[in-house]
Coordinates of C-alpha atoms in Angstrom, one line a residue:
M30 CA 31.6 19.1 -16.3
Q31 CA 31.7 16.4 -18.9
Q32 CA 33.1 13.0 -18.6
L33 CA 33.8 10.8 -21.4
I34 CA 34.4 7.1 -20.4
S35 CA 35.4 4.4 -23.1
A36 CA 36.1 0.8 -22.9
K37 CA 36.2 -2.5 -24.8
Q38 CA 32.4 -2.9 -24.2
V39 CA 29.8 -0.9 -22.8
L40 CA 26.6 -3.3 -21.2
I41 CA 23.8 -0.7 -21.7
G42 CA 20.9 -2.8 -19.8
P43 CA 19.7 -5.3 -20.5
A44 CA 23.3 -6.8 -20.3
Q45 CA 22.7 -8.8 -23.6
Q46 CA 22.6 -5.3 -25.3
R47 CA 26.2 -4.6 -25.5
I48 CA 28.4 -2.1 -27.5
Q49 CA 31.7 -3.2 -28.5
D50 CA 34.2 -0.5 -28.4
G51 CA 31.7 2.0 -26.9
A52 CA 31.7 5.1 -24.8
V53 CA 29.3 6.9 -22.3
L54 CA 29.4 10.7 -22.2
V55 CA 28.3 12.3 -19.0
Q56 CA 27.2 15.9 -18.4
D57 CA 27.4 16.6 -14.6
D58 CA 25.0 14.0 -12.9
T59 CA 23.3 12.9 -16.1
I60 CA 24.1 10.5 -19.0
L61 CA 24.3 12.4 -22.3
A62 CA 25.1 10.1 -24.9
V63 CA 25.9 6.2 -25.2
G64 CA 27.1 4.5 -28.4
P65 CA 30.2 3.4 -30.4
R66 CA 33.3 5.2 -29.2
H67 CA 33.7 7.3 -32.4
H68 CA 30.1 8.6 -32.5
V69 CA 30.1 9.4 -28.7
E70 CA 33.5 11.1 -28.8
Q71 CA 32.2 13.6 -31.7
R72 CA 29.7 14.9 -29.1
A73 CA 32.1 15.5 -26.1
D74 CA 33.4 19.1 -25.4
T75 CA 37.0 19.6 -25.9
Q76 CA 37.5 20.3 -22.3
A77 CA 35.7 16.8 -21.1
R78 CA 37.6 14.5 -18.9
R79 CA 38.5 11.7 -20.9
R80 CA 39.2 8.3 -19.7
D81 CA 39.8 5.0 -21.6
F82 CA 39.5 1.5 -20.4
P83 CA 40.6 -0.7 -23.2
N84 CA 40.2 -4.2 -21.5
S85 CA 37.4 -3.4 -19.5
T86 CA 33.4 -3.2 -19.4
V87 CA 31.0 -0.3 -18.5
L88 CA 27.7 -1.3 -17.2
P89 CA 24.9 0.2 -14.9
G90 CA 25.6 0.6 -11.1
L91 CA 24.5 -2.3 -9.1
I92 CA 21.5 -2.2 -7.0
N93 CA 21.2 -4.1 -3.6
S94 CA 17.5 -4.3 -2.8
H95 CA 17.5 -5.5 0.7
V96 CA 19.9 -3.7 3.2
H97 CA 19.9 -2.6 7.0
L98 CA 22.4 0.3 6.9
S99 CA 21.6 0.4 11.0
F100 CA 23.1 -3.0 11.4
D101 CA 26.8 -3.3 11.5
T102 CA 27.3 -6.9 10.6
S103 CA 28.8 -7.8 14.1
P104 CA 27.5 -10.4 16.5
Q105 CA 26.5 -7.6 18.8
F106 CA 24.5 -5.7 16.1
L107 CA 21.3 -5.7 17.9
D108 CA 22.7 -4.1 21.1
T109 CA 24.4 -1.6 18.8
V110 CA 21.2 -0.5 17.0
Q111 CA 19.4 -0.3 20.1
Q112 CA 22.1 1.6 22.4
T113 CA 24.0 3.6 20.0
K114 CA 23.0 7.6 20.0
D115 CA 21.5 8.8 16.7
A116 CA 24.5 10.8 15.8
D117 CA 26.8 8.0 16.1
L118 CA 24.6 5.4 14.5
L119 CA 24.2 7.7 11.6
L120 CA 27.8 8.0 11.3
G121 CA 28.3 4.2 11.0
M122 CA 25.4 3.8 8.5
A123 CA 27.3 6.3 6.3
G124 CA 30.4 4.3 6.5
R125 CA 28.5 1.2 5.4
A126 CA 26.6 3.0 2.5
Q127 CA 30.0 4.0 1.3
R128 CA 31.5 0.6 1.6
A129 CA 28.8 -0.7 -0.6
L130 CA 29.4 2.2 -3.0
A131 CA 33.0 1.3 -3.2
H132 CA 32.0 -2.1 -4.5
G133 CA 30.1 -0.8 -7.3
I134 CA 26.5 -0.5 -5.3
T135 CA 25.0 2.7 -6.5
T136 CA 21.6 2.1 -5.2
V137 CA 20.6 0.2 -1.8
R138 CA 16.9 -0.1 -0.5
D139 CA 17.1 -0.1 3.1
L140 CA 14.2 -2.1 4.5
G141 CA 14.2 -1.2 8.2
D142 CA 16.0 1.2 10.5
R143 CA 15.5 3.1 13.7
G144 CA 13.8 6.4 13.9
G145 CA 14.0 7.1 9.9
L146 CA 17.7 7.4 10.1
S147 CA 18.0 5.9 6.8
I148 CA 15.8 8.8 5.5
R149 CA 18.0 11.4 6.9
L150 CA 21.3 9.7 5.4
R151 CA 19.6 9.7 1.9
D152 CA 18.7 13.3 2.0
A153 CA 22.3 14.2 3.1
I154 CA 23.6 12.2 0.2
T155 CA 21.0 13.7 -2.2
R156 CA 22.1 17.2 -1.1
N157 CA 25.8 16.3 -1.7
D158 CA 26.7 16.8 1.9
L159 CA 28.5 13.5 1.6
P160 CA 29.0 10.5 -0.9
G161 CA 27.0 7.5 -1.0
P162 CA 24.8 5.6 -2.8
R163 CA 21.3 6.3 -3.9
I164 CA 19.1 5.2 -0.9
L165 CA 15.4 4.1 -0.9
A166 CA 14.4 3.9 2.7
A167 CA 11.3 2.1 4.7
A168 CA 12.1 3.9 8.2
A169 CA 10.7 1.7 10.9
P170 CA 9.0 -1.6 9.7
L171 CA 5.5 -2.5 10.8
T172 CA 5.5 -5.5 13.3
I173 CA 3.3 -6.8 16.1
P174 CA 3.8 -6.2 19.9
D175 CA 7.2 -8.2 20.8
G176 CA 7.2 -9.2 17.0
H177 CA 10.1 -9.3 14.6
C178 CA 12.5 -6.4 15.0
H179 CA 10.1 -4.6 17.5
F180 CA 13.0 -2.9 18.7
L181 CA 13.0 -0.7 15.7
G182 CA 9.9 1.0 16.8
G183 CA 7.3 0.0 14.4
T184 CA 4.9 -2.0 16.6
V185 CA 1.3 -1.7 15.7
S186 CA -1.8 -3.4 17.0
G187 CA -5.3 -3.2 15.2
E188 CA -6.4 -1.1 12.0
A189 CA -6.0 2.5 13.6
E190 CA -2.5 2.0 14.7
I191 CA -1.4 0.5 11.2
R192 CA -2.9 3.2 9.3
Q193 CA -1.2 5.8 11.8
L194 CA 2.3 4.0 11.3
V195 CA 2.0 4.0 7.5
Q196 CA 1.1 7.5 7.4
H197 CA 3.8 8.4 10.0
N198 CA 6.4 6.6 7.7
A199 CA 4.9 8.5 4.7
R200 CA 5.5 12.0 6.3
L201 CA 8.9 11.0 7.4
G202 CA 9.7 10.6 3.6
A203 CA 9.7 6.8 3.2
D204 CA 10.1 5.6 -0.1
V205 CA 8.5 2.1 0.6
I206 CA 6.6 0.5 3.4
K207 CA 8.0 -2.6 5.1
V208 CA 5.8 -5.0 6.9
M209 CA 7.1 -8.2 8.8
A210 CA 4.6 -10.4 7.8
S211 CA 6.0 -13.2 9.4
G212 CA 8.4 -14.0 12.3
G213 CA 12.0 -13.8 12.0
Q214 CA 15.1 -15.6 13.9
I215 CA 16.9 -12.5 15.1
T216 CA 13.9 -11.7 17.8
P217 CA 13.7 -14.1 20.1
S218 CA 10.2 -12.9 21.3
S219 CA 8.7 -12.9 18.0
P220 CA 6.5 -15.7 16.5
P221 CA 8.8 -18.5 14.6
M222 CA 9.9 -17.5 10.9
W223 CA 7.3 -19.6 9.5
A224 CA 4.4 -18.1 11.4
S225 CA 2.2 -15.2 10.2
Q226 CA 2.1 -12.0 12.4
F227 CA -0.6 -10.1 10.3
T228 CA -3.8 -11.4 9.1
A229 CA -4.7 -11.1 5.5
T230 CA -7.2 -8.5 6.1
E231 CA -4.3 -6.4 8.1
L232 CA -1.9 -6.8 5.1
A233 CA -4.7 -5.7 2.8
I234 CA -5.1 -2.6 5.0
I235 CA -1.4 -1.9 4.8
V236 CA -1.3 -2.3 1.0
E237 CA -4.4 0.1 0.7
E238 CA -3.1 3.0 3.2
A239 CA 0.3 2.8 1.4
S240 CA -1.2 2.8 -2.2
Q241 CA -3.1 5.8 -1.4
L242 CA 0.1 7.4 -0.4
G243 CA 1.7 6.3 -3.5
L244 CA 4.1 4.1 -1.8
P245 CA 5.0 0.3 -2.4
V246 CA 4.9 -2.5 0.4
A247 CA 7.6 -4.7 0.7
A248 CA 6.6 -7.8 3.0
H249 CA 9.2 -9.7 5.0
A250 CA 7.5 -13.4 4.5
H251 CA 9.4 -16.6 5.6
G252 CA 6.2 -18.6 5.8
T253 CA 4.2 -20.0 3.2
E254 CA 0.9 -18.6 4.7
A255 CA 2.5 -15.2 5.1
I256 CA 3.6 -15.2 1.4
A257 CA 0.3 -16.2 0.3
A258 CA -1.5 -13.5 2.2
S259 CA 0.9 -10.9 1.0
V260 CA 0.5 -12.1 -2.5
A261 CA -3.3 -11.6 -2.2
A262 CA -3.0 -8.2 -0.4
G263 CA -0.9 -7.0 -3.6
V264 CA 2.4 -6.1 -2.0
S265 CA 5.0 -5.1 -4.5
T266 CA 7.9 -7.4 -3.3
V267 CA 8.0 -10.5 -1.1
E268 CA 11.4 -10.5 1.0
H269 CA 13.1 -14.0 1.7
C270 CA 10.2 -15.6 0.2
S271 CA 11.4 -18.9 1.8
W272 CA 8.2 -21.2 2.0
Q273 CA 8.4 -22.4 5.3
S274 CA 6.0 -23.9 7.6
A275 CA 5.8 -25.8 11.0
N276 CA 6.6 -29.1 9.2
G277 CA 9.6 -27.8 6.9
P278 CA 9.3 -26.6 3.3
D279 CA 5.9 -25.9 1.9
R280 CA 6.2 -24.5 -1.7
R281 CA 2.9 -24.0 -3.5
D282 CA 2.9 -23.6 -7.1
D283 CA -0.5 -21.8 -7.1
V284 CA 0.8 -18.9 -4.9
A285 CA 4.1 -18.6 -7.0
K286 CA 2.0 -18.5 -10.3
Q287 CA 0.0 -15.7 -8.7
M288 CA 3.1 -13.7 -7.9
A289 CA 4.2 -14.1 -11.5
E290 CA 0.6 -12.8 -12.9
K291 CA 0.7 -10.1 -10.5
G292 CA 4.4 -9.3 -11.3
I293 CA 5.1 -9.4 -7.6
Y294 CA 9.0 -9.5 -7.2
A295 CA 10.8 -12.0 -4.9
C296 CA 13.8 -10.5 -3.2
T297 CA 15.4 -13.6 -1.6
A298 CA 17.8 -11.6 0.6
L299 CA 20.4 -14.0 0.8
S300 CA 24.1 -13.3 1.9
G301 CA 27.3 -14.2 -0.1
N302 CA 27.9 -16.8 2.7
W303 CA 26.1 -19.4 0.8
R304 CA 29.0 -21.9 0.4
S305 CA 29.6 -22.4 3.9
I306 CA 25.8 -22.5 4.7
M307 CA 25.5 -25.1 2.0
E308 CA 28.2 -27.0 3.7
R309 CA 26.1 -27.2 7.0
L310 CA 22.9 -27.7 5.5
G311 CA 23.6 -30.8 3.6
P312 CA 22.0 -31.6 0.0
E313 CA 18.3 -31.7 1.5
G314 CA 18.8 -28.4 3.3
T315 CA 20.4 -26.9 0.4
E316 CA 17.9 -27.8 -2.1
A317 CA 15.0 -26.4 0.1
M318 CA 17.2 -23.1 0.9
Y319 CA 18.4 -22.4 -2.7
G320 CA 16.5 -24.7 -5.0
R321 CA 13.6 -22.4 -4.4
L322 CA 15.3 -19.7 -6.7
V323 CA 15.4 -22.1 -9.7
W324 CA 11.6 -23.1 -9.0
L325 CA 10.4 -19.7 -8.7
A326 CA 12.3 -18.6 -12.0
E327 CA 10.8 -21.4 -13.6
L328 CA 7.2 -20.6 -12.7
G329 CA 7.9 -16.9 -14.1
V330 CA 8.3 -15.1 -10.7
P331 CA 10.5 -12.0 -11.4
L332 CA 13.5 -12.2 -9.1
I333 CA 15.7 -9.3 -7.7
I334 CA 19.0 -9.6 -5.7
G335 CA 19.3 -8.4 -2.1
T336 CA 21.5 -9.6 0.7
D337 CA 20.2 -8.5 3.9
A338 CA 23.5 -6.7 4.4
G339 CA 24.1 -5.6 7.9
L340 CA 23.2 -9.2 9.5
P341 CA 26.3 -11.0 10.8
G342 CA 27.7 -12.8 7.7
S343 CA 25.8 -10.5 5.2
W344 CA 28.5 -8.0 4.6
F345 CA 27.9 -4.6 2.6
D346 CA 30.9 -5.2 0.2
D347 CA 30.0 -8.6 -0.8
F348 CA 27.0 -8.2 -3.2
V349 CA 28.9 -10.0 -5.8
G350 CA 29.0 -13.0 -3.8
T351 CA 25.4 -13.4 -3.7
M352 CA 25.2 -12.9 -7.4
E353 CA 27.6 -15.8 -7.9
L354 CA 25.0 -17.9 -6.1
F355 CA 23.0 -17.4 -9.2
E356 CA 25.9 -18.4 -11.3
Y357 CA 26.2 -21.4 -9.4
L358 CA 22.6 -22.4 -9.7
G359 CA 22.8 -22.1 -13.5
F360 CA 21.2 -18.8 -14.2
P361 CA 23.1 -17.0 -17.3
N362 CA 25.3 -14.2 -16.2
D363 CA 23.6 -11.8 -18.2
R364 CA 20.2 -12.6 -16.5
T365 CA 21.8 -12.3 -13.2
I366 CA 23.4 -8.8 -14.1
D367 CA 19.7 -7.7 -15.3
M368 CA 18.6 -8.8 -11.9
A369 CA 20.9 -6.7 -10.1
T370 CA 20.3 -3.6 -12.2
T371 CA 17.4 -3.2 -14.9
I372 CA 14.9 -5.6 -13.2
S373 CA 15.7 -4.2 -9.6
A374 CA 15.0 -0.9 -11.1
T375 CA 11.8 -1.9 -12.2
A376 CA 10.8 -3.6 -9.2
L377 CA 11.8 -0.7 -7.0
G378 CA 10.0 2.0 -9.0
I379 CA 12.9 3.7 -10.2
T380 CA 13.2 2.6 -14.0
D381 CA 12.6 5.8 -15.4
H382 CA 15.9 7.0 -14.4
V383 CA 18.2 4.4 -13.0
G384 CA 19.5 0.7 -13.8
R385 CA 20.2 1.5 -17.6
L386 CA 22.9 3.5 -19.4
Q387 CA 20.8 5.6 -21.6
P388 CA 20.5 9.4 -22.4
G389 CA 18.7 11.3 -19.8
Y390 CA 19.3 8.5 -17.2
S391 CA 21.3 9.1 -13.7
A392 CA 25.0 8.8 -14.4
D393 CA 25.2 5.7 -12.0
L394 CA 27.9 3.4 -13.6
I395 CA 30.8 1.4 -12.9
V396 CA 33.7 0.1 -15.1
V397 CA 35.3 -3.2 -14.3
D398 CA 38.3 -5.0 -15.6
G399 CA 37.5 -7.9 -17.9
D400 CA 34.0 -9.2 -19.2
P401 CA 31.4 -10.0 -16.3
L402 CA 29.2 -11.8 -18.8
T403 CA 31.9 -14.6 -18.9
C404 CA 32.5 -14.6 -15.1
L405 CA 30.9 -12.4 -12.4
A406 CA 33.9 -12.3 -10.4
H407 CA 35.0 -9.5 -12.7
L408 CA 32.6 -7.1 -11.0
R409 CA 34.3 -7.5 -7.7
H410 CA 36.8 -4.6 -7.6
P411 CA 35.5 -1.9 -9.9
Q412 CA 38.0 0.4 -11.6
L413 CA 35.8 3.2 -11.7
V414 CA 32.5 4.2 -9.7
L415 CA 30.2 7.0 -10.5
A416 CA 27.0 7.8 -8.6
R417 CA 25.1 10.6 -10.1
G418 CA 28.1 11.5 -12.0
R419 CA 30.3 12.0 -8.9
E420 CA 33.4 9.7 -8.7
F421 CA 33.6 7.7 -5.5
H422 CA 37.3 6.9 -3.9
S423 CA 37.2 4.5 -1.1
E424 CA 39.5 6.7 0.8
N425 CA 36.8 9.5 0.9

């Protein structure tokens, strides 16, 4: 079936490339044509479903590059993920994925679950068993005994176990290998957030094994030493990338410049709750937490947007809230939209079919009222969401 979607403007990706009075023609799950309305209309079948949005913008679906679908955002999320049966947890994950989709997120990268459930959900969505966004799944992240998120089942010790778990996750069907290069705050038994969990040699082994299997590596790294070791190992993305040490913030220009030179992306994994966090942190804490984004960008480090959705305060339906942080920091809106679409697609290795409105690409698109280039808030309530050409209604 064909769908002809026309609007006041089309942002084809990158966002600066816009078509006034444009249209997108979709054939089943694929984009067939994009361009000025009068040109695209001529290519549509007489039976095509035609929808016009005269005051709206069509743009690629949004990409949340860091979520945890197995976490339910409640204060009890740790108990829930550890105690809930697979079938019930999977049902909750499907609901959370659909909540994201309803708000225009057509792709999510799940960076750590229990038992590979995100892979099962991904495959069910791909088969059209149920609606949902495209999912890139990591399965259980590699961590040390009693380390950060050890309860997800990814504990390893030594080279042999490291290689075995990378291979195991690959056999499950993982799209990416996740490693907890530093500690984290939600696991009391783990090292502190700033402390490294793996040596530089072990991180290199993880990247080597994953590369042989054709998989990228995403490194959870709050600590500066963990960031430096991850960059040296050649990971694809550094998650959080918060530059912490035992003595406070420790930004290193040389390491950041290496990230830029190697094309390693920083996914800052920040929630949309940043306004209240700023109030608690005060000016100095705010600069340490959020000023690093401007610093990284100035040094040429490519940034992508993730929210760590699933943790308390990080909701699946508030991706735009995190995008608005970049607006607050002075990033141009077109650049922020690119970070949430075209740049993320490149970082995640799916740029050949996702992240742009282009013939032959997957029909992942949203229609929003108004112009998000002037105000990102226009992205909050999509008028239309297509994921692989399928229209999603939140009541599904």
